[in-house]
Short mmCIF file of C-alpha atoms and ligand atoms in Angstrom, two decimals:
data_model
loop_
_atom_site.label_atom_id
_atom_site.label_comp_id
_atom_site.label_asym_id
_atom_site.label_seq_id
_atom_site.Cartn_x
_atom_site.Cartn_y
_atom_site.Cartn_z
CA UNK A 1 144.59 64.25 128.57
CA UNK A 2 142.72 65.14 125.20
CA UNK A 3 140.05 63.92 124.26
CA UNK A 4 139.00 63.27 119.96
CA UNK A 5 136.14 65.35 121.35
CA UNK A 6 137.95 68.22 122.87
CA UNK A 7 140.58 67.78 120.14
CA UNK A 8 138.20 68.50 117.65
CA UNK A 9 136.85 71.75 119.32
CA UNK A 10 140.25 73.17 119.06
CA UNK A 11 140.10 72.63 115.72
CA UNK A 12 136.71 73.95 115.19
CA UNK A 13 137.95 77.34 117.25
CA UNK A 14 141.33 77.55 115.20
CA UNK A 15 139.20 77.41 111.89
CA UNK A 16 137.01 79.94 113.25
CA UNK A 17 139.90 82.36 114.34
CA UNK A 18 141.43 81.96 110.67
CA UNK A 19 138.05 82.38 108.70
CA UNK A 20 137.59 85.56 110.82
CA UNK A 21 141.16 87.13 110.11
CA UNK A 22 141.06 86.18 106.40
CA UNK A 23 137.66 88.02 106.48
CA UNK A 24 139.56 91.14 108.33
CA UNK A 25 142.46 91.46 105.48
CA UNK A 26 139.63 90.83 102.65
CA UNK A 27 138.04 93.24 103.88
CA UNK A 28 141.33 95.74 104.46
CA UNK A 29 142.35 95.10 100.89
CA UNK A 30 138.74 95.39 98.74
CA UNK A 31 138.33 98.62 100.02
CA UNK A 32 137.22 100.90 97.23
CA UNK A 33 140.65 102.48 95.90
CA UNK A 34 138.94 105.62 94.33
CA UNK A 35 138.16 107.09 98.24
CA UNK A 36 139.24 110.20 96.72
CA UNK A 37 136.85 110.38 93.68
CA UNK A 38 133.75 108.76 95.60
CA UNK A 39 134.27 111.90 98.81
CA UNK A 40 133.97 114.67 95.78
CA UNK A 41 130.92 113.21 93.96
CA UNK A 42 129.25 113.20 97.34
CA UNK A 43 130.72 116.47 98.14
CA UNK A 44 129.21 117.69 94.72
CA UNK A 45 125.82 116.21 95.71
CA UNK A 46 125.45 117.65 98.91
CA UNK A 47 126.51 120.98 97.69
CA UNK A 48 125.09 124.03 98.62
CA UNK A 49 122.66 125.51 96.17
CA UNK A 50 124.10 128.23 94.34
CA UNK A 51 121.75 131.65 94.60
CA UNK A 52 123.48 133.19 91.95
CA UNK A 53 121.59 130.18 89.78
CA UNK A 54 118.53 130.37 91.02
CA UNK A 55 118.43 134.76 90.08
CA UNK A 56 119.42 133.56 86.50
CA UNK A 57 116.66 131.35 86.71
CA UNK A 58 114.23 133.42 87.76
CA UNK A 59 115.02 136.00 85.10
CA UNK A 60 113.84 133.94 82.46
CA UNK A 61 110.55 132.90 84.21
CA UNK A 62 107.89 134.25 81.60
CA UNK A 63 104.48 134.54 83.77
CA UNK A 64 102.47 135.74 80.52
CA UNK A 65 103.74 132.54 79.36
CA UNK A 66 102.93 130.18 82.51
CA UNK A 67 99.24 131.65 81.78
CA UNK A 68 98.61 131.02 78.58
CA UNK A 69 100.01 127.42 78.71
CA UNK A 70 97.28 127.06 81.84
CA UNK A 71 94.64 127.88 79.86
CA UNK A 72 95.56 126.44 76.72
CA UNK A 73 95.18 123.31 78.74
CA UNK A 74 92.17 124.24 80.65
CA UNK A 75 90.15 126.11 78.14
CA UNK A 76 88.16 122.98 77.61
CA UNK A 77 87.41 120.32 80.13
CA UNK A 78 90.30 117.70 80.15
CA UNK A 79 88.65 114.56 82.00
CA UNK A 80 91.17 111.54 81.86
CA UNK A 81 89.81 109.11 79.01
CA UNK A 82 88.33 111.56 76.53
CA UNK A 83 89.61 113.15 73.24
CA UNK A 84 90.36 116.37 75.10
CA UNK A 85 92.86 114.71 77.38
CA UNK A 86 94.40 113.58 74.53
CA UNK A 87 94.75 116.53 72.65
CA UNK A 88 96.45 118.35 76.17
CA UNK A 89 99.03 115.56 76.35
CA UNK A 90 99.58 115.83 72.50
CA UNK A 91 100.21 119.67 73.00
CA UNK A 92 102.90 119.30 75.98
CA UNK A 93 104.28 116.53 73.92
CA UNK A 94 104.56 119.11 70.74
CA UNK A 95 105.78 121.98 73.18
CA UNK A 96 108.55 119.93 75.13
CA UNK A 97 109.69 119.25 71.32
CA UNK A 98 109.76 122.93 70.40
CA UNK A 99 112.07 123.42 73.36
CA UNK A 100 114.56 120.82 72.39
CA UNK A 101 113.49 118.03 74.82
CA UNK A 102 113.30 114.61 73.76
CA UNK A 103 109.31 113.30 74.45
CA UNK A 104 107.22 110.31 74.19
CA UNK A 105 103.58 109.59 74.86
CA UNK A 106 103.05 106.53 76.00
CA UNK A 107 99.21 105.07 76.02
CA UNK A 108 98.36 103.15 78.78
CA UNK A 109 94.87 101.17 78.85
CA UNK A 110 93.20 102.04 82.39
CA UNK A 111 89.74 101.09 83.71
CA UNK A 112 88.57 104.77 84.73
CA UNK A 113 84.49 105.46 86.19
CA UNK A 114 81.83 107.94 84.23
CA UNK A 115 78.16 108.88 84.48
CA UNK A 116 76.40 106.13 82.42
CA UNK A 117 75.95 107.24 79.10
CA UNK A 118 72.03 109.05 78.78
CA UNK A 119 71.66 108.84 82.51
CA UNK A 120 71.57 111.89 84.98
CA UNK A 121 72.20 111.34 88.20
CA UNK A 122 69.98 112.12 91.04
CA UNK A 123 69.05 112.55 94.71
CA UNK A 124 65.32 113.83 95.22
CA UNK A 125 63.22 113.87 98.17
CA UNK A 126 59.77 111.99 98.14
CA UNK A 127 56.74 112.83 100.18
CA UNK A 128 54.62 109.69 102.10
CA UNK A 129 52.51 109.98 99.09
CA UNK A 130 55.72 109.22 96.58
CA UNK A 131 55.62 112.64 95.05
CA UNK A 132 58.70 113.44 93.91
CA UNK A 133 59.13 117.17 96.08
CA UNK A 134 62.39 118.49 95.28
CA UNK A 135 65.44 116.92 92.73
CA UNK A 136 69.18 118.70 92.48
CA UNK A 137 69.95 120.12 89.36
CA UNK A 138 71.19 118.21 87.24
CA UNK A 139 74.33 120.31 86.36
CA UNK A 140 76.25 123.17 87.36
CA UNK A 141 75.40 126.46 86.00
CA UNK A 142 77.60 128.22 83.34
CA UNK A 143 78.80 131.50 85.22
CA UNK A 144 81.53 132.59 82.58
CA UNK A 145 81.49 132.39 79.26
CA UNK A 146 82.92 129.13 78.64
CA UNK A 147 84.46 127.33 75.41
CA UNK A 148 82.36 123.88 75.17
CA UNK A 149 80.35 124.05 78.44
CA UNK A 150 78.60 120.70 77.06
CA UNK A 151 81.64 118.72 77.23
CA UNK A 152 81.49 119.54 80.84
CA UNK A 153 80.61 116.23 82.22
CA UNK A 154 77.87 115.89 85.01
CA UNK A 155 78.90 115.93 88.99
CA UNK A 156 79.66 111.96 90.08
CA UNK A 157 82.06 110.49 92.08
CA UNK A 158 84.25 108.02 90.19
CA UNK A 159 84.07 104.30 91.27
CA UNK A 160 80.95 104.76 92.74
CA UNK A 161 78.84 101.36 92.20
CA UNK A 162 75.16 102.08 90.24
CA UNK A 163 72.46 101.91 92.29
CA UNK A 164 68.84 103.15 93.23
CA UNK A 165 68.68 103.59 96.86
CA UNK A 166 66.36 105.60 99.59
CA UNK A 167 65.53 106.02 103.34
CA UNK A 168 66.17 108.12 105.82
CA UNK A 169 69.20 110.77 105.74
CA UNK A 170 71.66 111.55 108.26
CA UNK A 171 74.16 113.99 108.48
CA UNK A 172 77.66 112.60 109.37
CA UNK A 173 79.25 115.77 109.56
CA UNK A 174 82.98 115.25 107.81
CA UNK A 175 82.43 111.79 107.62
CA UNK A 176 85.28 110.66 110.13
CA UNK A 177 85.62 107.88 112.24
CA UNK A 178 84.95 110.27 115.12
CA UNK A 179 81.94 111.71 113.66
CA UNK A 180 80.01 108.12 113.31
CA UNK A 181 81.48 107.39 117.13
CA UNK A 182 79.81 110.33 118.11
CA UNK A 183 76.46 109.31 116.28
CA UNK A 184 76.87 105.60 117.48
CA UNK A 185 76.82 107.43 121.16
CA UNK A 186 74.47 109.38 121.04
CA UNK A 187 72.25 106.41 119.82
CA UNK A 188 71.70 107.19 116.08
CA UNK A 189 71.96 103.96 113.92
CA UNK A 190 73.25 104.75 110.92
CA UNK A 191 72.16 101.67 109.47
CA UNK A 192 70.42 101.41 106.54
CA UNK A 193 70.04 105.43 106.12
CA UNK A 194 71.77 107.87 103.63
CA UNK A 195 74.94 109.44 105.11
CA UNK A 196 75.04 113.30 104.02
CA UNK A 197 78.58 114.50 104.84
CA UNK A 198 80.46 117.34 104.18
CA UNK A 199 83.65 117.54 102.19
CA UNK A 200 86.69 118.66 104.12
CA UNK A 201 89.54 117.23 106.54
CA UNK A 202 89.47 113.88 105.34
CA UNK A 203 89.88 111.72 101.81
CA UNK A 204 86.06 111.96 100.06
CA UNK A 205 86.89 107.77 100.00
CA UNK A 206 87.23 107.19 103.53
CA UNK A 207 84.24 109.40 104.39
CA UNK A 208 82.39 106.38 101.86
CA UNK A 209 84.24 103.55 103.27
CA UNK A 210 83.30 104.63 106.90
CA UNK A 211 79.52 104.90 106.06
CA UNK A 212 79.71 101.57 104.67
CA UNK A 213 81.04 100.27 107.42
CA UNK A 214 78.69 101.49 109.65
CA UNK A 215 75.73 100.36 107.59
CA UNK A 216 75.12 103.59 105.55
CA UNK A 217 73.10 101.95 102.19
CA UNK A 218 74.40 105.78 100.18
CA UNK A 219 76.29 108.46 100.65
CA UNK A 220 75.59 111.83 99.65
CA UNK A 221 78.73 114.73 99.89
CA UNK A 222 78.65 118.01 99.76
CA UNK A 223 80.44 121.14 100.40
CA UNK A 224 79.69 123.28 103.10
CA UNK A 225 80.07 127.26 102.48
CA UNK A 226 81.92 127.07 106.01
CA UNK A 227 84.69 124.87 104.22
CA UNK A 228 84.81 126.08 100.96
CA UNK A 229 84.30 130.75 101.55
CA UNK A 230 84.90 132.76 104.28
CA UNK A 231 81.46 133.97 105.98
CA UNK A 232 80.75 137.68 105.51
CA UNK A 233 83.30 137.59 102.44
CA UNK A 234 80.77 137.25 99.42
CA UNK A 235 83.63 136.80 96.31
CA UNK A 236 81.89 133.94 95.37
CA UNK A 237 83.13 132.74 91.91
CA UNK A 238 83.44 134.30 89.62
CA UNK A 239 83.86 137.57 91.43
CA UNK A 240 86.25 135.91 93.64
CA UNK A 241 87.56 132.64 94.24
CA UNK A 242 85.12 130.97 96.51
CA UNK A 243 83.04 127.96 95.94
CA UNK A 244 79.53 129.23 94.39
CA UNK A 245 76.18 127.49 95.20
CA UNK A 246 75.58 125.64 92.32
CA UNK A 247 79.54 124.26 92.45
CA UNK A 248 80.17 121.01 92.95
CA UNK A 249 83.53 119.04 93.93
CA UNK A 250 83.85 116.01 91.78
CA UNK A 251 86.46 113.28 92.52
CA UNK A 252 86.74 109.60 92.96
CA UNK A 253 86.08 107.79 96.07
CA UNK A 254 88.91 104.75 95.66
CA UNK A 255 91.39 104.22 98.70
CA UNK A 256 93.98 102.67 95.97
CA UNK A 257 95.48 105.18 94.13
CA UNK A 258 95.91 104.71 90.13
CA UNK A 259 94.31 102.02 87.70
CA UNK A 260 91.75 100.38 89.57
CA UNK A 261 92.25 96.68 87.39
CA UNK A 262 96.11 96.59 88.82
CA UNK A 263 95.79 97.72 91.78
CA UNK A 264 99.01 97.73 93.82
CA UNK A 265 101.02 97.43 90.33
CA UNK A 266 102.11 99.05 86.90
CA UNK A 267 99.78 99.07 84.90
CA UNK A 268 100.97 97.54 81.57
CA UNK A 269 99.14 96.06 78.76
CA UNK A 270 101.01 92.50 80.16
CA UNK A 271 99.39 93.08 83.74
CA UNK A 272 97.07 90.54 85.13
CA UNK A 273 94.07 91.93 85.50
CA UNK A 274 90.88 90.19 87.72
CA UNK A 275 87.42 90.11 86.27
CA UNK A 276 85.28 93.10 86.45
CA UNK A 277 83.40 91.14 89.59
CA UNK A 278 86.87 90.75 91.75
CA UNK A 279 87.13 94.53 90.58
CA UNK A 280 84.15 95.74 91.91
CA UNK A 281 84.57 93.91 95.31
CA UNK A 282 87.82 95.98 95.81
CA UNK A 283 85.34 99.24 94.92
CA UNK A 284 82.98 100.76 97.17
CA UNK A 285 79.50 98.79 97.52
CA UNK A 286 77.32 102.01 98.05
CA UNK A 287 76.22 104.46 95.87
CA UNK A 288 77.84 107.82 96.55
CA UNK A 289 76.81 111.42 95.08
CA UNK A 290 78.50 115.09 95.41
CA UNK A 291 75.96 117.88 95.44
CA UNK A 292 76.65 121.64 95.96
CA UNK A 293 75.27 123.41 99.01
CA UNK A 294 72.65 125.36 97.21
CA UNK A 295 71.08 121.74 96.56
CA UNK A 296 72.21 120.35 100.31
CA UNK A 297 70.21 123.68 101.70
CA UNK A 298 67.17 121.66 100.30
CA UNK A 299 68.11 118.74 102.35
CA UNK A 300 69.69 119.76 105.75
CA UNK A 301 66.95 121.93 106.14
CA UNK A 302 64.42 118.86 105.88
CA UNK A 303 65.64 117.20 108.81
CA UNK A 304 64.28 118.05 111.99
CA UNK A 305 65.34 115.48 114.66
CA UNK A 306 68.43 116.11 117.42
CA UNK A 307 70.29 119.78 117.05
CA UNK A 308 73.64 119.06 115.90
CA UNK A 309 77.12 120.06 118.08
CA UNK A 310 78.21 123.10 117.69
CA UNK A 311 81.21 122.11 115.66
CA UNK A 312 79.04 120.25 112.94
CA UNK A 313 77.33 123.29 112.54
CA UNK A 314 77.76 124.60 109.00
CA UNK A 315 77.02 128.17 107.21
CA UNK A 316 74.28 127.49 105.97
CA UNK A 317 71.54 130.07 107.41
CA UNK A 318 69.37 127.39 109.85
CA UNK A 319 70.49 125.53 112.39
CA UNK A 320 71.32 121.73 111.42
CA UNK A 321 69.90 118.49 112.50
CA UNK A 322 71.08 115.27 112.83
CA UNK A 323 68.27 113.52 111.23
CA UNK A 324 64.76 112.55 111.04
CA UNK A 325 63.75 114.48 107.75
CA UNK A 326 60.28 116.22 108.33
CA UNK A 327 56.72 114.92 107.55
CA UNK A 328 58.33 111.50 106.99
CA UNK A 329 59.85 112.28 103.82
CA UNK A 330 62.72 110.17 102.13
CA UNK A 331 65.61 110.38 100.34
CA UNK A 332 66.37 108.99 96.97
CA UNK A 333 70.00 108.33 95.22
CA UNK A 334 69.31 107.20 91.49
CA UNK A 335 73.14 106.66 90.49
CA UNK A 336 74.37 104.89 86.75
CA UNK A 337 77.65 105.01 86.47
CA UNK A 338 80.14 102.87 84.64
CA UNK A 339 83.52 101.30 84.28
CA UNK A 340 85.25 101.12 81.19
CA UNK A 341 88.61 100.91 80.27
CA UNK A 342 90.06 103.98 78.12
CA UNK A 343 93.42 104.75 76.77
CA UNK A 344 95.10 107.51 78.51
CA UNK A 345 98.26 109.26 77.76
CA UNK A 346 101.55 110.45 79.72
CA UNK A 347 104.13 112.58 78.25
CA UNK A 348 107.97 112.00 79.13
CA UNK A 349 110.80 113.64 78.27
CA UNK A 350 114.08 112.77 80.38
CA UNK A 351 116.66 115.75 80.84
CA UNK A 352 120.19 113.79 81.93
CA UNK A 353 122.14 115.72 84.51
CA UNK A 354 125.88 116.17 84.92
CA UNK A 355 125.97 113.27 87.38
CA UNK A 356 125.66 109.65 86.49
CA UNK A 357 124.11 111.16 83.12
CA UNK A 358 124.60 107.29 81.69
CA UNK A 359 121.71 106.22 84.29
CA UNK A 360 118.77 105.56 82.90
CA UNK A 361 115.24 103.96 84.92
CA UNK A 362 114.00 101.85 83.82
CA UNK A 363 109.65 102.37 82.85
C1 NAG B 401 99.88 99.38 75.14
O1 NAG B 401 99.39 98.99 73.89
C2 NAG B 401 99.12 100.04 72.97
C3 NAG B 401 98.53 99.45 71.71
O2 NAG B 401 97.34 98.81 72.02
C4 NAG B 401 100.42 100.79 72.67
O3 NAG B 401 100.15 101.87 71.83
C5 NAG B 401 101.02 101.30 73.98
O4 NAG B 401 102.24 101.91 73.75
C6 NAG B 401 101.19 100.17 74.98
N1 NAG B 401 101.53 100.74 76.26
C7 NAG B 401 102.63 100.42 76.95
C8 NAG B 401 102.83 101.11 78.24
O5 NAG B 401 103.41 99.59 76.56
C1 NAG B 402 71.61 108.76 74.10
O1 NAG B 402 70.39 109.13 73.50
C2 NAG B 402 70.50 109.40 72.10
C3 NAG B 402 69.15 109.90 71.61
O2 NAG B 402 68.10 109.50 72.40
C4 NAG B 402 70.93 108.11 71.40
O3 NAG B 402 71.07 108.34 70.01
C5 NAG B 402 72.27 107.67 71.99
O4 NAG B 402 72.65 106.42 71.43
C6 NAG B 402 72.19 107.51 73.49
N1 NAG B 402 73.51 107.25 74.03
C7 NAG B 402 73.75 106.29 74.92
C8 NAG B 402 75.17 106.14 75.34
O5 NAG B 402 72.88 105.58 75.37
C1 NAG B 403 70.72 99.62 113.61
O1 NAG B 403 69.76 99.35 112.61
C2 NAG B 403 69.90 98.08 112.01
C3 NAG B 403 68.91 97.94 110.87
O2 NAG B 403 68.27 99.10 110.56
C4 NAG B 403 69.74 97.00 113.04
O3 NAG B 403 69.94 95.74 112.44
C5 NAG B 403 70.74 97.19 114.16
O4 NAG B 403 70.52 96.26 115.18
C6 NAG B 403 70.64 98.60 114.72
N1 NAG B 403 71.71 98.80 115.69
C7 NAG B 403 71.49 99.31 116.89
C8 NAG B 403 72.70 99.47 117.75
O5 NAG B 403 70.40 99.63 117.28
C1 NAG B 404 68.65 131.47 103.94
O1 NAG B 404 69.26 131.10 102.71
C2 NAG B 404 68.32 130.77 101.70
C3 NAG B 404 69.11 130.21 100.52
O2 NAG B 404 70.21 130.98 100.22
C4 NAG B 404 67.49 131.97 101.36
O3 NAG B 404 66.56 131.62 100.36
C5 NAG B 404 66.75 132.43 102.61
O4 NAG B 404 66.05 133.62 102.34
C6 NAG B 404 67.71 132.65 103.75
N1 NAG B 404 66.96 132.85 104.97
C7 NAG B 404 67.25 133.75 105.86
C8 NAG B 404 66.38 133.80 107.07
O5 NAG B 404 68.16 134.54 105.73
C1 NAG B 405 55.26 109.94 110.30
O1 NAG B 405 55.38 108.61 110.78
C2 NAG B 405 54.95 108.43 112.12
C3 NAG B 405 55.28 107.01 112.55
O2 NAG B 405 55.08 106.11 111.52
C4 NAG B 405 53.46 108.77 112.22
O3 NAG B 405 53.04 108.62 113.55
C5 NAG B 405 53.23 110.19 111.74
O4 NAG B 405 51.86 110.48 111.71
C6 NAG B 405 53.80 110.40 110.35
N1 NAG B 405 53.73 111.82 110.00
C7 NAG B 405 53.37 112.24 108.78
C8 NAG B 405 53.32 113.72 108.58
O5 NAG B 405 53.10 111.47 107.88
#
């Protein structure tokens, strides 16, 4: 006896059965016909490279010329957002046409981070009395003879927020999420103090973002000679390629990488972009300084409270604290620095290659 019910879910299972074979021999049939073609482009892509090429190549490596296109482009400092930069991508743009290559420069309008205009930046210790005992330089010395040293512009950290801050310092060795554990354990409150950390093992923006978190009100960051030479070697630039005293490691302290008003996408003249308050609340909220350890010697050595571990021990020629700096003294960060958005220029040239040469991406 049959049922409409059970009649129907024989229908139901015949349909099923058919949909599923015509699916089979649609399947059979649309496969691609050119099997043969499709197996030797992929064969041709996942070639082995050919040695022979790579010889010829070689032979026409010119290393005289590598170095003088290096420091055509670095004889003058080429800081993203100033005339210089633009000159350097004019001259790989005219270069790239002398060799036959097909180049553009495209401008695109970026919100980039400088040392306010007549401002110099500053970290000085005070004395109880608010005597102003010791102040970094304000710039690095000139130790070769350079081409426009005063286009050199003074030591900041880009994205850093303005601001006039002092207390307390403590060191943080690298600044890592370990470090301030360690601190937090051994019962130093970072809160509401000046984090001094050393450059090395981890992103100079993290080391700012994990002060902040922890309560840090500014961040200083140097580099260590321990990091940056090799103790007992004394090349120090510019006998030798290690860091000098009065160097200093500049760099912005952003955890999104690229144009800090489109974050997260391209940044095109059409791109939204948020007001310059949503901005800054994306940007760090502390005021945040590199220094060079001839100026950091100044500073470690002030502080007098808890003997470090023995791997936050620098090279410097004391032994470091953790904090407390002596005779009550105080740290001061005096940082202007400003966003603006500049033009800025890349240089493309597009060299098609012998497979899928008609492919072209799309900016
Ligand atoms: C953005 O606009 C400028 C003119 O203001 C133009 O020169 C440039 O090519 C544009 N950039 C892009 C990426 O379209
Ligand atoms: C810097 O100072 C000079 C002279 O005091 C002045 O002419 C110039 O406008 C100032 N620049 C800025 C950006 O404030
Ligand atoms: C650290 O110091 C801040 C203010 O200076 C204070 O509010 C906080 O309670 C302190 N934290 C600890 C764990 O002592
Ligand atoms: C330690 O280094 C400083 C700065 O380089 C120097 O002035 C001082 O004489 C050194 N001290 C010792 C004990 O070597
Ligand atoms: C530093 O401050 C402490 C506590 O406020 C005080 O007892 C001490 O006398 C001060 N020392 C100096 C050198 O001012």
């Amino acid at each position: 006896m049959s049922s409409p019910n059970s009649r129907k879910i024989v229908v139901i299972v015949l349909l099923s059965i058919f949909a599923y074979l015509l699916g089979v021999i649609t399947g059979y049939f649309s496969r691609p016909v050119h099997k043969d073609s499709s197996q030797k482009l992929l064969e041709k892509l996942n070639r082995d490279g050919d040695w022979h090429l790579f010889e010829q190549f070689k032979e026409h490596v010119d290393t005289g010329y590598i170095d003088k296109v290096v420091r055509d482009l670095t004889r003058r400092p080429g800081l993203a957002g100033t005339p210089q930069q633009k000159q350097n991508a004019e001259y790989i743009f005219d270069l790239w046409q002398q060799e036959g290559l097909k180049a553009e420069i495209v401008q695109y309008n970026v919100l980039l981070s400088y040392p306010k205009g007549n401002h110099t930046n500053k970290v000085s210790l005070y004395d109880t009395s608010g005597r102003e005992i010791f102040t970094i330089k304000p710039q690095e010395k000139v130790l070769v003879d350079e081409e426009a040293p005063e286009e050199v512009v003074q030591p900041f950290n880009a994205y850093s927020p303005s601001g006039l801050v002092k207390g307390d310092l403590v060191y943080v060795n690298y600044g890592r999420a370990e470090d301030f554990e360690r601190l937090k354990e051994a019962g130093i409150n970072v809160s509401g103090k000046i984090a001094l950390a050393r450059y090395g093992k981890i992103f100079r923006g993290n080391k700012v973002k994990f002060a902040e978190d922890n309560g840090a009100k500014g961040v200083i960051l140097y580099s260590d000679p321990a990091d940056y030479s090799i103790p007992g070697d004394e090349r120090y630039f510019p006998g030798g390629m290690w860091l000098p005293g009065s160097g200093v490691q500049r760099g912005n302290v952003v955890l999104v990488k690229g144009d800090q008003s489109t974050q997260g996408y391209p940044s095109t003249n059409y791109s939204y972009r948020p007001s310059e308050e949503e901005i800054s609340k994306q940007l760090p909220s502390i005021p945040c300084h590199p220094i060079g350890y001839d100026d950091a010697y100044f500073l470690l050595s002030s502080l007098v409270s808890g003997e470090v571990w023995q791997d936050w021990q620098g090279s410097l020629n004391f032994t470091y604290h953790l904090t407390g700096l002596v005779d009550n003294r105080t740290v001061q960060l005096d940082i202007q620095n400003e966003n603006v958005y500049r033009p800025i220029y890349n240089v493309i040239a597009k060299i098609s290659g012998a497979i899928e040469a008609g492919t072209q991406t799309k900016r």
